Amino acid sequence: MALNPDELAAVIARDIPPYSYVNLGIGRPTRVADHLTPGSGVVLHTENGMLNMGPAAAGEQIDTDLTNAGKQPVTELPGASYFHHADSFMMMRGGHLDVCVLGAFQVATNGDLANWHTGEADAIPAVGGAMDLAIGARQVFVLMSLFDKQGRPKLVPQCTQPLTGLACVSRVYTELAVFDVGPGGAVVRDTFGITVDELRERLDVPLAAL
């Protein structure tokens, strides 16, 4: 059975190495914060200037001055710190993040990423910090649906939409499967309610399997 967004976020949380410094992109990637286990040592970084962010805030926990980059209210963990936006981007660009989790419109099997503009005339571009994260983080995980609203694959031989970064993505998490991508192409790590052969029938890319 295909995974729902929270189940998929939990899969990603389990795959993040302990004691990693991690940035979660706007949108579905923010759900990963709610599934990190206490004691994992993972430190969440936000591009708006916070280290050691906790899970989403609710009820009396909500502080309107304490948000993630997507303006969602969040909690803070012991030892949390705050800093200037420019310092946050220096951390992103300087190679200080172990992992970032981003959304995407397309990912190519060699790891190219397209996630800031669909290329359509009426689309609203959203540059944000994705380009900085794509080149600055040691590993880039992508959380996305495997197909778009028209049923077209988003894991592709070559991106046709404007690129965010070249050969930067290492792993792609979707509701149907998890893929490693890179110079050797796409490798299926895990599947959810579908077989590798069925994936091969629906995708236009060669697939290897672990």
mmCIF file with all atom_site columns, C-alpha atoms in Angstrom:
data_model
loop_
_atom_site.group_PDB
_atom_site.id
_atom_site.type_symbol
_atom_site.label_atom_id
_atom_site.label_alt_id
_atom_site.label_comp_id
_atom_site.label_asym_id
_atom_site.label_entity_id
_atom_site.label_seq_id
_atom_site.pdbx_PDB_ins_code
_atom_site.Cartn_x
_atom_site.Cartn_y
_atom_site.Cartn_z
_atom_site.occupancy
_atom_site.B_iso_or_equiv
_atom_site.pdbx_formal_charge
_atom_site.auth_seq_id
_atom_site.auth_comp_id
_atom_site.auth_asym_id
_atom_site.auth_atom_id
_atom_site.pdbx_PDB_model_num
ATOM 1   C CA . MET A 1 1   ? 0.000  0.000  0.000   1.00 0.00 ? 1   MET A CA 1
ATOM 2   C CA . ALA A 1 2   ? 1.254  3.482  -0.883  1.00 0.00 ? 2   ALA A CA 1
ATOM 3   C CA . LEU A 1 3   ? 2.433  5.540  2.083   1.00 0.00 ? 3   LEU A CA 1
ATOM 4   C CA . ASN A 1 4   ? 0.692  8.715  3.217   1.00 0.00 ? 4   ASN A CA 1
ATOM 5   C CA . PRO A 1 5   ? 2.798  11.860 3.815   1.00 0.00 ? 5   PRO A CA 1
ATOM 6   C CA . ASP A 1 6   ? 3.241  11.243 7.547   1.00 0.00 ? 6   ASP A CA 1
ATOM 7   C CA . GLU A 1 7   ? 4.274  7.615  7.028   1.00 0.00 ? 7   GLU A CA 1
ATOM 8   C CA . LEU A 1 8   ? 6.799  8.722  4.421   1.00 0.00 ? 8   LEU A CA 1
ATOM 9   C CA . ALA A 1 9   ? 8.144  11.438 6.723   1.00 0.00 ? 9   ALA A CA 1
ATOM 10  C CA . ALA A 1 10  ? 8.668  8.750  9.375   1.00 0.00 ? 10  ALA A CA 1
ATOM 11  C CA . VAL A 1 11  ? 10.689 6.675  6.889   1.00 0.00 ? 11  VAL A CA 1
ATOM 12  C CA . ILE A 1 12  ? 12.959 9.649  6.211   1.00 0.00 ? 12  ILE A CA 1
ATOM 13  C CA . ALA A 1 13  ? 13.344 10.376 9.933   1.00 0.00 ? 13  ALA A CA 1
ATOM 14  C CA . ARG A 1 14  ? 14.554 6.808  10.495  1.00 0.00 ? 14  ARG A CA 1
ATOM 15  C CA . ASP A 1 15  ? 17.111 7.161  7.681   1.00 0.00 ? 15  ASP A CA 1
ATOM 16  C CA . ILE A 1 16  ? 18.737 10.339 9.023   1.00 0.00 ? 16  ILE A CA 1
ATOM 17  C CA . PRO A 1 17  ? 21.978 9.382  10.780  1.00 0.00 ? 17  PRO A CA 1
ATOM 18  C CA . PRO A 1 18  ? 22.154 10.173 14.523  1.00 0.00 ? 18  PRO A CA 1
ATOM 19  C CA . TYR A 1 19  ? 23.713 13.510 15.484  1.00 0.00 ? 19  TYR A CA 1
ATOM 20  C CA . SER A 1 20  ? 23.257 14.963 11.994  1.00 0.00 ? 20  SER A CA 1
ATOM 21  C CA . TYR A 1 21  ? 22.670 18.653 11.320  1.00 0.00 ? 21  TYR A CA 1
ATOM 22  C CA . VAL A 1 22  ? 19.594 18.769 9.093   1.00 0.00 ? 22  VAL A CA 1
ATOM 23  C CA . ASN A 1 23  ? 17.532 21.355 7.217   1.00 0.00 ? 23  ASN A CA 1
ATOM 24  C CA . LEU A 1 24  ? 13.909 20.599 6.324   1.00 0.00 ? 24  LEU A CA 1
ATOM 25  C CA . GLY A 1 25  ? 12.483 22.365 3.279   1.00 0.00 ? 25  GLY A CA 1
ATOM 26  C CA . ILE A 1 26  ? 9.129  24.129 3.195   1.00 0.00 ? 26  ILE A CA 1
ATOM 27  C CA . GLY A 1 27  ? 6.029  21.969 2.737   1.00 0.00 ? 27  GLY A CA 1
ATOM 28  C CA . ARG A 1 28  ? 5.900  18.225 3.285   1.00 0.00 ? 28  ARG A CA 1
ATOM 29  C CA . PRO A 1 29  ? 9.544  17.934 4.416   1.00 0.00 ? 29  PRO A CA 1
ATOM 30  C CA . THR A 1 30  ? 8.665  19.831 7.610   1.00 0.00 ? 30  THR A CA 1
ATOM 31  C CA . ARG A 1 31  ? 6.697  16.756 8.751   1.00 0.00 ? 31  ARG A CA 1
ATOM 32  C CA . VAL A 1 32  ? 9.984  14.932 9.331   1.00 0.00 ? 32  VAL A CA 1
ATOM 33  C CA . ALA A 1 33  ? 10.504 17.013 12.490  1.00 0.00 ? 33  ALA A CA 1
ATOM 34  C CA . ASP A 1 34  ? 7.499  15.306 14.102  1.00 0.00 ? 34  ASP A CA 1
ATOM 35  C CA . HIS A 1 35  ? 9.001  11.823 13.639  1.00 0.00 ? 35  HIS A CA 1
ATOM 36  C CA . LEU A 1 36  ? 12.542 12.213 14.926  1.00 0.00 ? 36  LEU A CA 1
ATOM 37  C CA . THR A 1 37  ? 13.000 10.142 18.056  1.00 0.00 ? 37  THR A CA 1
ATOM 38  C CA . PRO A 1 38  ? 14.156 11.728 21.325  1.00 0.00 ? 38  PRO A CA 1
ATOM 39  C CA . GLY A 1 39  ? 17.800 10.941 21.885  1.00 0.00 ? 39  GLY A CA 1
ATOM 40  C CA . SER A 1 40  ? 18.642 10.764 18.168  1.00 0.00 ? 40  SER A CA 1
ATOM 41  C CA . GLY A 1 41  ? 20.901 13.778 18.545  1.00 0.00 ? 41  GLY A CA 1
ATOM 42  C CA . VAL A 1 42  ? 19.639 15.215 15.249  1.00 0.00 ? 42  VAL A CA 1
ATOM 43  C CA . VAL A 1 43  ? 19.846 19.025 15.238  1.00 0.00 ? 43  VAL A CA 1
ATOM 44  C CA . LEU A 1 44  ? 17.347 20.767 12.961  1.00 0.00 ? 44  LEU A CA 1
ATOM 45  C CA . HIS A 1 45  ? 18.412 23.993 11.266  1.00 0.00 ? 45  HIS A CA 1
ATOM 46  C CA . THR A 1 46  ? 16.016 26.534 9.770   1.00 0.00 ? 46  THR A CA 1
ATOM 47  C CA . GLU A 1 47  ? 17.050 29.028 7.136   1.00 0.00 ? 47  GLU A CA 1
ATOM 48  C CA . ASN A 1 48  ? 15.245 31.798 9.031   1.00 0.00 ? 48  ASN A CA 1
ATOM 49  C CA . GLY A 1 49  ? 17.797 31.452 11.838  1.00 0.00 ? 49  GLY A CA 1
ATOM 50  C CA . MET A 1 50  ? 17.338 28.665 14.378  1.00 0.00 ? 50  MET A CA 1
ATOM 51  C CA . LEU A 1 51  ? 19.236 25.577 15.513  1.00 0.00 ? 51  LEU A CA 1
ATOM 52  C CA . ASN A 1 52  ? 17.695 22.685 17.460  1.00 0.00 ? 52  ASN A CA 1
ATOM 53  C CA . MET A 1 53  ? 14.150 23.233 16.294  1.00 0.00 ? 53  MET A CA 1
ATOM 54  C CA . GLY A 1 54  ? 11.639 20.775 17.712  1.00 0.00 ? 54  GLY A CA 1
ATOM 55  C CA . PRO A 1 55  ? 8.364  19.319 16.386  1.00 0.00 ? 55  PRO A CA 1
ATOM 56  C CA . ALA A 1 56  ? 5.415  21.441 15.280  1.00 0.00 ? 56  ALA A CA 1
ATOM 57  C CA . ALA A 1 57  ? 3.760  23.494 18.019  1.00 0.00 ? 57  ALA A CA 1
ATOM 58  C CA . ALA A 1 58  ? 0.103  23.098 18.946  1.00 0.00 ? 58  ALA A CA 1
ATOM 59  C CA . GLY A 1 59  ? -2.308 24.714 21.363  1.00 0.00 ? 59  GLY A CA 1
ATOM 60  C CA . GLU A 1 60  ? -0.582 26.534 24.227  1.00 0.00 ? 60  GLU A CA 1
ATOM 61  C CA . GLN A 1 61  ? 2.838  25.676 22.764  1.00 0.00 ? 61  GLN A CA 1
ATOM 62  C CA . ILE A 1 62  ? 2.325  28.133 19.906  1.00 0.00 ? 62  ILE A CA 1
ATOM 63  C CA . ASP A 1 63  ? 4.529  31.211 19.991  1.00 0.00 ? 63  ASP A CA 1
ATOM 64  C CA . THR A 1 64  ? 3.933  33.394 16.931  1.00 0.00 ? 64  THR A CA 1
ATOM 65  C CA . ASP A 1 65  ? 7.565  34.551 17.052  1.00 0.00 ? 65  ASP A CA 1
ATOM 66  C CA . LEU A 1 66  ? 8.837  30.967 16.869  1.00 0.00 ? 66  LEU A CA 1
ATOM 67  C CA . THR A 1 67  ? 8.350  29.542 13.372  1.00 0.00 ? 67  THR A CA 1
ATOM 68  C CA . ASN A 1 68  ? 10.130 27.486 10.760  1.00 0.00 ? 68  ASN A CA 1
ATOM 69  C CA . ALA A 1 69  ? 11.012 28.810 7.289   1.00 0.00 ? 69  ALA A CA 1
ATOM 70  C CA . GLY A 1 70  ? 7.477  28.036 6.123   1.00 0.00 ? 70  GLY A CA 1
ATOM 71  C CA . LYS A 1 71  ? 6.022  30.287 8.868   1.00 0.00 ? 71  LYS A CA 1
ATOM 72  C CA . GLN A 1 72  ? 4.571  27.289 10.722  1.00 0.00 ? 72  GLN A CA 1
ATOM 73  C CA . PRO A 1 73  ? 4.722  27.474 14.543  1.00 0.00 ? 73  PRO A CA 1
ATOM 74  C CA . VAL A 1 74  ? 7.329  25.137 15.998  1.00 0.00 ? 74  VAL A CA 1
ATOM 75  C CA . THR A 1 75  ? 8.796  24.203 19.364  1.00 0.00 ? 75  THR A CA 1
ATOM 76  C CA . GLU A 1 76  ? 12.367 24.562 20.543  1.00 0.00 ? 76  GLU A CA 1
ATOM 77  C CA . LEU A 1 77  ? 14.527 21.871 22.118  1.00 0.00 ? 77  LEU A CA 1
ATOM 78  C CA . PRO A 1 78  ? 17.006 22.396 24.985  1.00 0.00 ? 78  PRO A CA 1
ATOM 79  C CA . GLY A 1 79  ? 20.058 24.250 23.692  1.00 0.00 ? 79  GLY A CA 1
ATOM 80  C CA . ALA A 1 80  ? 18.187 25.950 20.848  1.00 0.00 ? 80  ALA A CA 1
ATOM 81  C CA . SER A 1 81  ? 19.869 29.065 19.485  1.00 0.00 ? 81  SER A CA 1
ATOM 82  C CA . TYR A 1 82  ? 18.900 31.927 17.199  1.00 0.00 ? 82  TYR A CA 1
ATOM 83  C CA . PHE A 1 83  ? 20.949 33.958 14.740  1.00 0.00 ? 83  PHE A CA 1
ATOM 84  C CA . HIS A 1 84  ? 20.821 36.356 11.818  1.00 0.00 ? 84  HIS A CA 1
ATOM 85  C CA . HIS A 1 85  ? 19.373 35.220 8.501   1.00 0.00 ? 85  HIS A CA 1
ATOM 86  C CA . ALA A 1 86  ? 22.744 35.865 6.845   1.00 0.00 ? 86  ALA A CA 1
ATOM 87  C CA . ASP A 1 87  ? 24.504 33.619 9.359   1.00 0.00 ? 87  ASP A CA 1
ATOM 88  C CA . SER A 1 88  ? 21.979 30.896 8.625   1.00 0.00 ? 88  SER A CA 1
ATOM 89  C CA . PHE A 1 89  ? 22.775 31.047 4.919   1.00 0.00 ? 89  PHE A CA 1
ATOM 90  C CA . MET A 1 90  ? 26.496 30.963 5.694   1.00 0.00 ? 90  MET A CA 1
ATOM 91  C CA . MET A 1 91  ? 25.876 27.654 7.469   1.00 0.00 ? 91  MET A CA 1
ATOM 92  C CA . MET A 1 92  ? 23.951 26.368 4.452   1.00 0.00 ? 92  MET A CA 1
ATOM 93  C CA . ARG A 1 93  ? 26.525 27.438 1.871   1.00 0.00 ? 93  ARG A CA 1
ATOM 94  C CA . GLY A 1 94  ? 29.548 26.543 3.987   1.00 0.00 ? 94  GLY A CA 1
ATOM 95  C CA . GLY A 1 95  ? 29.008 22.789 4.036   1.00 0.00 ? 95  GLY A CA 1
ATOM 96  C CA . HIS A 1 96  ? 27.928 22.621 7.684   1.00 0.00 ? 96  HIS A CA 1
ATOM 97  C CA . LEU A 1 97  ? 24.704 20.652 7.071   1.00 0.00 ? 97  LEU A CA 1
ATOM 98  C CA . ASP A 1 98  ? 24.823 16.876 6.860   1.00 0.00 ? 98  ASP A CA 1
ATOM 99  C CA . VAL A 1 99  ? 21.396 16.434 5.262   1.00 0.00 ? 99  VAL A CA 1
ATOM 100 C CA . CYS A 1 100 ? 18.662 18.573 3.779   1.00 0.00 ? 100 CYS A CA 1
ATOM 101 C CA . VAL A 1 101 ? 15.203 17.330 2.819   1.00 0.00 ? 101 VAL A CA 1
ATOM 102 C CA . LEU A 1 102 ? 13.574 19.186 -0.069  1.00 0.00 ? 102 LEU A CA 1
ATOM 103 C CA . GLY A 1 103 ? 10.484 18.910 -2.216  1.00 0.00 ? 103 GLY A CA 1
ATOM 104 C CA . ALA A 1 104 ? 10.774 18.736 -6.007  1.00 0.00 ? 104 ALA A CA 1
ATOM 105 C CA . PHE A 1 105 ? 8.944  19.117 -9.301  1.00 0.00 ? 105 PHE A CA 1
ATOM 106 C CA . GLN A 1 106 ? 11.428 16.774 -10.989 1.00 0.00 ? 106 GLN A CA 1
ATOM 107 C CA . VAL A 1 107 ? 14.530 14.762 -10.128 1.00 0.00 ? 107 VAL A CA 1
ATOM 108 C CA . ALA A 1 108 ? 16.737 13.216 -12.817 1.00 0.00 ? 108 ALA A CA 1
ATOM 109 C CA . THR A 1 109 ? 18.305 9.811  -12.303 1.00 0.00 ? 109 THR A CA 1
ATOM 110 C CA . ASN A 1 110 ? 21.764 11.426 -12.179 1.00 0.00 ? 110 ASN A CA 1
ATOM 111 C CA . GLY A 1 111 ? 20.653 13.574 -9.220  1.00 0.00 ? 111 GLY A CA 1
ATOM 112 C CA . ASP A 1 112 ? 19.773 16.846 -10.986 1.00 0.00 ? 112 ASP A CA 1
ATOM 113 C CA . LEU A 1 113 ? 17.076 18.759 -9.088  1.00 0.00 ? 113 LEU A CA 1
ATOM 114 C CA . ALA A 1 114 ? 14.277 21.034 -10.340 1.00 0.00 ? 114 ALA A CA 1
ATOM 115 C CA . ASN A 1 115 ? 12.145 22.509 -7.564  1.00 0.00 ? 115 ASN A CA 1
ATOM 116 C CA . TRP A 1 116 ? 11.857 26.275 -7.910  1.00 0.00 ? 116 TRP A CA 1
ATOM 117 C CA . HIS A 1 117 ? 9.829  26.856 -11.104 1.00 0.00 ? 117 HIS A CA 1
ATOM 118 C CA . THR A 1 118 ? 7.715  24.681 -13.377 1.00 0.00 ? 118 THR A CA 1
ATOM 119 C CA . GLY A 1 119 ? 8.667  26.760 -16.391 1.00 0.00 ? 119 GLY A CA 1
ATOM 120 C CA . GLU A 1 120 ? 5.033  27.562 -17.149 1.00 0.00 ? 120 GLU A CA 1
ATOM 121 C CA . ALA A 1 121 ? 4.202  31.162 -18.040 1.00 0.00 ? 121 ALA A CA 1
ATOM 122 C CA . ASP A 1 122 ? 1.724  31.692 -15.172 1.00 0.00 ? 122 ASP A CA 1
ATOM 123 C CA . ALA A 1 123 ? 3.745  29.844 -12.510 1.00 0.00 ? 123 ALA A CA 1
ATOM 124 C CA . ILE A 1 124 ? 5.039  31.739 -9.481  1.00 0.00 ? 124 ILE A CA 1
ATOM 125 C CA . PRO A 1 125 ? 8.757  31.054 -8.963  1.00 0.00 ? 125 PRO A CA 1
ATOM 126 C CA . ALA A 1 126 ? 9.897  30.145 -5.458  1.00 0.00 ? 126 ALA A CA 1
ATOM 127 C CA . VAL A 1 127 ? 13.670 30.384 -5.304  1.00 0.00 ? 127 VAL A CA 1
ATOM 128 C CA . GLY A 1 128 ? 14.032 30.560 -1.501  1.00 0.00 ? 128 GLY A CA 1
ATOM 129 C CA . GLY A 1 129 ? 17.089 28.818 -0.062  1.00 0.00 ? 129 GLY A CA 1
ATOM 130 C CA . ALA A 1 130 ? 16.823 25.608 -2.090  1.00 0.00 ? 130 ALA A CA 1
ATOM 131 C CA . MET A 1 131 ? 19.748 26.456 -4.358  1.00 0.00 ? 131 MET A CA 1
ATOM 132 C CA . ASP A 1 132 ? 21.978 27.141 -1.357  1.00 0.00 ? 132 ASP A CA 1
ATOM 133 C CA . LEU A 1 133 ? 20.902 23.906 0.318   1.00 0.00 ? 133 LEU A CA 1
ATOM 134 C CA . ALA A 1 134 ? 21.306 21.855 -2.856  1.00 0.00 ? 134 ALA A CA 1
ATOM 135 C CA . ILE A 1 135 ? 24.964 22.815 -3.216  1.00 0.00 ? 135 ILE A CA 1
ATOM 136 C CA . GLY A 1 136 ? 25.796 23.157 0.478   1.00 0.00 ? 136 GLY A CA 1
ATOM 137 C CA . ALA A 1 137 ? 24.402 20.061 2.197   1.00 0.00 ? 137 ALA A CA 1
ATOM 138 C CA . ARG A 1 138 ? 26.473 16.882 2.189   1.00 0.00 ? 138 ARG A CA 1
ATOM 139 C CA . GLN A 1 139 ? 23.396 14.819 1.291   1.00 0.00 ? 139 GLN A CA 1
ATOM 140 C CA . VAL A 1 140 ? 20.183 15.983 -0.379  1.00 0.00 ? 140 VAL A CA 1
ATOM 141 C CA . PHE A 1 141 ? 17.064 13.888 0.204   1.00 0.00 ? 141 PHE A CA 1
ATOM 142 C CA . VAL A 1 142 ? 13.960 14.685 -1.852  1.00 0.00 ? 142 VAL A CA 1
ATOM 143 C CA . LEU A 1 143 ? 10.419 14.052 -0.626  1.00 0.00 ? 143 LEU A CA 1
ATOM 144 C CA . MET A 1 144 ? 7.920  14.185 -3.503  1.00 0.00 ? 144 MET A CA 1
ATOM 145 C CA . SER A 1 145 ? 5.037  12.354 -5.142  1.00 0.00 ? 145 SER A CA 1
ATOM 146 C CA . LEU A 1 146 ? 6.232  9.966  -7.854  1.00 0.00 ? 146 LEU A CA 1
ATOM 147 C CA . PHE A 1 147 ? 3.739  11.350 -10.407 1.00 0.00 ? 147 PHE A CA 1
ATOM 148 C CA . ASP A 1 148 ? 2.335  14.826 -11.010 1.00 0.00 ? 148 ASP A CA 1
ATOM 149 C CA . LYS A 1 149 ? -1.373 15.708 -11.203 1.00 0.00 ? 149 LYS A CA 1
ATOM 150 C CA . GLN A 1 150 ? -1.418 14.708 -14.860 1.00 0.00 ? 150 GLN A CA 1
ATOM 151 C CA . GLY A 1 151 ? 0.076  11.304 -14.065 1.00 0.00 ? 151 GLY A CA 1
ATOM 152 C CA . ARG A 1 152 ? 3.508  12.125 -15.520 1.00 0.00 ? 152 ARG A CA 1
ATOM 153 C CA . PRO A 1 153 ? 6.569  10.721 -13.735 1.00 0.00 ? 153 PRO A CA 1
ATOM 154 C CA . LYS A 1 154 ? 8.598  13.177 -11.662 1.00 0.00 ? 154 LYS A CA 1
ATOM 155 C CA . LEU A 1 155 ? 11.623 10.865 -11.594 1.00 0.00 ? 155 LEU A CA 1
ATOM 156 C CA . VAL A 1 156 ? 12.923 11.458 -15.108 1.00 0.00 ? 156 VAL A CA 1
ATOM 157 C CA . PRO A 1 157 ? 15.878 10.720 -17.416 1.00 0.00 ? 157 PRO A CA 1
ATOM 158 C CA . GLN A 1 158 ? 16.578 14.467 -17.680 1.00 0.00 ? 158 GLN A CA 1
ATOM 159 C CA . CYS A 1 159 ? 14.865 17.438 -16.041 1.00 0.00 ? 159 CYS A CA 1
ATOM 160 C CA . THR A 1 160 ? 12.804 19.564 -18.430 1.00 0.00 ? 160 THR A CA 1
ATOM 161 C CA . GLN A 1 161 ? 12.011 22.231 -15.833 1.00 0.00 ? 161 GLN A CA 1
ATOM 162 C CA . PRO A 1 162 ? 14.451 24.936 -14.643 1.00 0.00 ? 162 PRO A CA 1
ATOM 163 C CA . LEU A 1 163 ? 17.244 23.414 -12.577 1.00 0.00 ? 163 LEU A CA 1
ATOM 164 C CA . THR A 1 164 ? 17.922 24.141 -8.927  1.00 0.00 ? 164 THR A CA 1
ATOM 165 C CA . GLY A 1 165 ? 21.156 22.144 -8.738  1.00 0.00 ? 165 GLY A CA 1
ATOM 166 C CA . LEU A 1 166 ? 23.247 19.718 -10.774 1.00 0.00 ? 166 LEU A CA 1
ATOM 167 C CA . ALA A 1 167 ? 23.853 16.142 -9.602  1.00 0.00 ? 167 ALA A CA 1
ATOM 168 C CA . CYS A 1 168 ? 23.058 17.117 -6.011  1.00 0.00 ? 168 CYS A CA 1
ATOM 169 C CA . VAL A 1 169 ? 20.305 14.678 -4.965  1.00 0.00 ? 169 VAL A CA 1
ATOM 170 C CA . SER A 1 170 ? 21.349 11.387 -3.388  1.00 0.00 ? 170 SER A CA 1
ATOM 171 C CA . ARG A 1 171 ? 17.984 9.851  -2.454  1.00 0.00 ? 171 ARG A CA 1
ATOM 172 C CA . VAL A 1 172 ? 14.336 10.270 -3.487  1.00 0.00 ? 172 VAL A CA 1
ATOM 173 C CA . TYR A 1 173 ? 11.421 9.325  -1.216  1.00 0.00 ? 173 TYR A CA 1
ATOM 174 C CA . THR A 1 174 ? 7.990  8.864  -2.779  1.00 0.00 ? 174 THR A CA 1
ATOM 175 C CA . GLU A 1 175 ? 4.712  7.285  -1.707  1.00 0.00 ? 175 GLU A CA 1
ATOM 176 C CA . LEU A 1 176 ? 5.446  4.200  -3.845  1.00 0.00 ? 176 LEU A CA 1
ATOM 177 C CA . ALA A 1 177 ? 9.200  3.715  -3.567  1.00 0.00 ? 177 ALA A CA 1
ATOM 178 C CA . VAL A 1 178 ? 12.537 5.015  -2.326  1.00 0.00 ? 178 VAL A CA 1
ATOM 179 C CA . PHE A 1 179 ? 15.308 5.492  -4.885  1.00 0.00 ? 179 PHE A CA 1
ATOM 180 C CA . ASP A 1 180 ? 19.021 6.176  -4.689  1.00 0.00 ? 180 ASP A CA 1
ATOM 181 C CA . VAL A 1 181 ? 20.099 8.389  -7.607  1.00 0.00 ? 181 VAL A CA 1
ATOM 182 C CA . GLY A 1 182 ? 23.471 9.515  -8.906  1.00 0.00 ? 182 GLY A CA 1
ATOM 183 C CA . PRO A 1 183 ? 26.067 8.832  -11.587 1.00 0.00 ? 183 PRO A CA 1
ATOM 184 C CA . GLY A 1 184 ? 25.042 5.172  -11.794 1.00 0.00 ? 184 GLY A CA 1
ATOM 185 C CA . GLY A 1 185 ? 21.364 5.981  -12.342 1.00 0.00 ? 185 GLY A CA 1
ATOM 186 C CA . ALA A 1 186 ? 18.349 5.067  -10.201 1.00 0.00 ? 186 ALA A CA 1
ATOM 187 C CA . VAL A 1 187 ? 18.370 2.162  -7.753  1.00 0.00 ? 187 VAL A CA 1
ATOM 188 C CA . VAL A 1 188 ? 15.186 1.056  -5.974  1.00 0.00 ? 188 VAL A CA 1
ATOM 189 C CA . ARG A 1 189 ? 15.842 0.757  -2.236  1.00 0.00 ? 189 ARG A CA 1
ATOM 190 C CA . ASP A 1 190 ? 12.307 -0.028 -1.073  1.00 0.00 ? 190 ASP A CA 1
ATOM 191 C CA . THR A 1 191 ? 8.771  -0.260 -2.437  1.00 0.00 ? 191 THR A CA 1
ATOM 192 C CA . PHE A 1 192 ? 5.334  0.348  -0.910  1.00 0.00 ? 192 PHE A CA 1
ATOM 193 C CA . GLY A 1 193 ? 2.433  -1.566 -2.451  1.00 0.00 ? 193 GLY A CA 1
ATOM 194 C CA . ILE A 1 194 ? 4.103  -1.946 -5.850  1.00 0.00 ? 194 ILE A CA 1
ATOM 195 C CA . THR A 1 195 ? 6.748  -4.184 -7.405  1.00 0.00 ? 195 THR A CA 1
ATOM 196 C CA . VAL A 1 196 ? 9.960  -3.133 -9.119  1.00 0.00 ? 196 VAL A CA 1
ATOM 197 C CA . ASP A 1 197 ? 8.647  -4.539 -12.396 1.00 0.00 ? 197 ASP A CA 1
ATOM 198 C CA . GLU A 1 198 ? 5.488  -2.424 -12.064 1.00 0.00 ? 198 GLU A CA 1
ATOM 199 C CA . LEU A 1 199 ? 7.638  0.629  -11.435 1.00 0.00 ? 199 LEU A CA 1
ATOM 200 C CA . ARG A 1 200 ? 9.630  -0.130 -14.579 1.00 0.00 ? 200 ARG A CA 1
ATOM 201 C CA . GLU A 1 201 ? 6.370  -0.213 -16.562 1.00 0.00 ? 201 GLU A CA 1
ATOM 202 C CA . ARG A 1 202 ? 5.250  3.187  -15.236 1.00 0.00 ? 202 ARG A CA 1
ATOM 203 C CA . LEU A 1 203 ? 8.559  5.075  -15.311 1.00 0.00 ? 203 LEU A CA 1
ATOM 204 C CA . ASP A 1 204 ? 10.622 6.095  -18.332 1.00 0.00 ? 204 ASP A CA 1
ATOM 205 C CA . VAL A 1 205 ? 13.974 5.403  -16.661 1.00 0.00 ? 205 VAL A CA 1
ATOM 206 C CA . PRO A 1 206 ? 16.105 2.290  -16.202 1.00 0.00 ? 206 PRO A CA 1
ATOM 207 C CA . LEU A 1 207 ? 15.810 0.933  -12.656 1.00 0.00 ? 207 LEU A CA 1
ATOM 208 C CA . ALA A 1 208 ? 18.184 -1.296 -10.756 1.00 0.00 ? 208 ALA A CA 1
ATOM 209 C CA . ALA A 1 209 ? 17.197 -2.889 -7.452  1.00 0.00 ? 209 ALA A CA 1
ATOM 210 C CA . LEU A 1 210 ? 19.109 -3.632 -4.246  1.00 0.00 ? 210 LEU A CA 1
#
